[in-house]
Amino acid sequence: MTERDDPEKLPRALSEASTRVLLLSEAGAAVTGGQLLFLDGPAYVPQADDRQVFLGSHGAQSFVLAIVSSEHYPQIAPEQWISLREAFTVLGGIEAELFVEAQAIANWIRTEKFCPRCGSATRSATFGWGQRCVANGHELFPRTDPAVIAAIIDAEDRILLGANATFRTHMYSVLAGFVEAGESLESAVRREIFEESGVHVGDVAYRGSQPWPLPRSLMLGFTGEALSTELVPDGAEIQDLRWFTREQLGAELRAGSLQIPRGASIAHALIKSWYGEDLPEASK
């Protein structure tokens, strides 16, 4: 019997004092003192509609996700539930990885409640990582949608940054978008950049990836060579576009007139790689 076939794996983990339970509600994950709030396994008392998922082990500890309603935990103040976007700026290491993994599986569980073959309800299987149709036994597993994000550099070694319609004031980032059916990653980069900025892109090089469960993506990072520099924002998703030299970007960051993604985001990593050193913070 493999670990994933063991029906007692999850209840056994919840009975162990070394197990840590991560709470995730519709409002986000519970935090305290700038860190994720974990309950001891035996201290966690599930509500009738809670869903649990075994997230894995790290050292001597096991981690279990509890997908809950914030109403079940009135002792946790509303401001203690933080979204994944907020968490990227404050969490690091194993906690950031756990939150990303937890959010990804929770999004899938919340949306995939019925069998695509017959429409019947599904029940949890493989200690949270699968679902099984109650009528025909068909098994469902999480899917991941690829997305691309790219730092586009022109012949003057400037980087292209844009202001998305969903960003808060003065936030600029590298451009991103989803891969379409039958499309290569490189083609997706060229198409997305042209659609959002009007810039034609030549050579494209892979730089790294990051899970991005908003709602269930894997973000694949690239750099790209700009073959043109005229900027034409699409006006819907992208509200403004600018080419930045390192001196310009550094000066605006120090002045606080512009912000970029921070924390563990791949967008920050791509911008930092081009910049060549730690990016400045706003002067106090």
XYZ file of C-alpha atoms in Angstrom, residues 77-213:
137
model
C -9.908 38.913 14.407
C -10.846 39.817 10.808
C -7.470 41.487 10.224
C -5.697 38.236 11.166
C -6.977 36.545 7.999
C -4.640 37.578 5.170
C -4.816 36.867 1.444
C -2.055 35.143 -0.499
C -1.171 38.421 -2.249
C -0.679 40.072 1.156
C 1.260 37.089 2.465
C 3.836 37.299 -0.332
C 5.127 40.512 1.240
C 5.471 39.172 4.809
C 6.039 35.409 4.707
C 9.083 33.496 3.570
C 10.587 30.013 3.560
C 8.441 27.044 4.494
C 5.490 29.215 5.553
C 5.202 30.853 2.131
C 5.446 27.441 0.445
C 2.750 25.982 2.687
C 0.387 28.898 2.060
C 0.821 28.637 -1.708
C 0.220 24.877 -1.670
C -2.755 25.247 0.664
C -4.365 27.985 -1.430
C -3.950 25.987 -4.633
C -5.623 22.837 -3.318
C -8.327 24.832 -1.505
C -9.266 26.699 -4.688
C -9.679 23.383 -6.490
C -11.738 21.782 -3.721
C -14.082 24.764 -3.544
C -14.781 24.889 -7.272
C -14.707 21.236 -8.385
C -17.638 19.843 -6.416
C -19.330 17.778 -9.118
C -18.293 14.961 -11.430
C -17.679 16.222 -15.009
C -18.956 12.898 -16.392
C -22.363 12.658 -14.729
C -22.864 15.733 -12.535
C -23.004 13.756 -9.279
C -21.399 15.038 -6.097
C -17.813 14.143 -5.249
C -16.217 13.134 -1.960
C -12.689 13.579 -0.699
C -10.098 10.940 -1.613
C -6.339 10.341 -1.176
C -6.422 12.350 2.073
C -7.539 15.541 0.347
C -5.524 15.498 -2.874
C -8.232 13.837 -4.917
C -11.995 13.664 -5.231
C -14.103 10.692 -6.251
C -17.552 10.667 -7.839
C -20.081 9.112 -5.461
C -21.995 7.595 -8.405
C -19.389 6.125 -10.759
C -16.108 6.240 -8.835
C -14.391 8.561 -11.343
C -11.340 10.175 -9.718
C -10.508 13.855 -10.063
C -7.184 15.520 -9.311
C -6.083 19.187 -9.270
C -5.098 20.782 -12.555
C -2.568 23.529 -13.133
C -2.900 26.226 -15.798
C 0.383 27.607 -17.185
C 0.926 31.358 -17.271
C 3.914 33.393 -18.444
C 5.519 36.498 -16.979
C 8.357 38.316 -18.705
C 10.926 41.031 -18.141
C 11.251 42.680 -21.551
C 14.554 44.505 -22.118
C 15.225 46.888 -25.023
C 18.452 47.708 -26.884
C 19.247 50.469 -24.346
C 19.021 47.921 -21.485
C 15.758 49.434 -20.207
C 13.048 47.279 -18.639
C 9.362 47.458 -19.573
C 6.973 47.832 -16.625
C 3.219 48.346 -16.687
C 0.440 49.436 -14.342
C -2.347 46.867 -14.263
C -5.932 48.002 -13.760
C -6.121 45.818 -10.628
C -2.972 47.270 -9.011
C -3.054 49.747 -6.200
C -1.834 53.292 -6.892
C 1.686 53.668 -8.348
C 2.317 49.903 -8.648
C 4.247 48.804 -11.747
C 5.332 45.294 -12.694
C 6.478 43.094 -15.545
C 3.718 41.846 -17.846
C 2.037 38.443 -17.614
C -0.737 36.355 -19.104
C -2.120 32.850 -19.598
C -0.917 30.322 -22.151
C -3.585 29.504 -24.729
C -4.469 26.060 -26.095
C -1.892 24.717 -28.543
C 0.576 27.518 -27.798
C 4.229 27.203 -26.811
C 5.518 29.169 -23.820
C 7.732 31.325 -26.034
C 4.831 32.132 -28.350
C 2.676 33.006 -25.349
C 5.300 35.507 -24.160
C 5.463 37.198 -27.568
C 1.681 37.284 -27.975
C 0.910 38.554 -24.460
C 3.535 41.298 -24.593
C 2.329 42.474 -28.000
C -1.348 42.394 -26.981
C -0.749 44.327 -23.766
C 1.950 46.774 -24.883
C 2.309 46.766 -28.686
C 5.965 45.741 -28.312
C 7.352 43.068 -30.632
C 9.568 40.510 -28.863
C 12.420 38.486 -30.355
C 14.563 36.049 -28.368
C 12.974 34.664 -25.213
C 14.836 32.885 -22.392
C 13.403 30.905 -19.458
C 14.386 32.139 -15.993
C 12.351 30.215 -13.408
C 8.874 29.424 -12.121
C 6.559 30.005 -9.193
C 3.279 28.395 -8.126
C 0.586 31.022 -8.505
C -2.752 29.695 -7.209
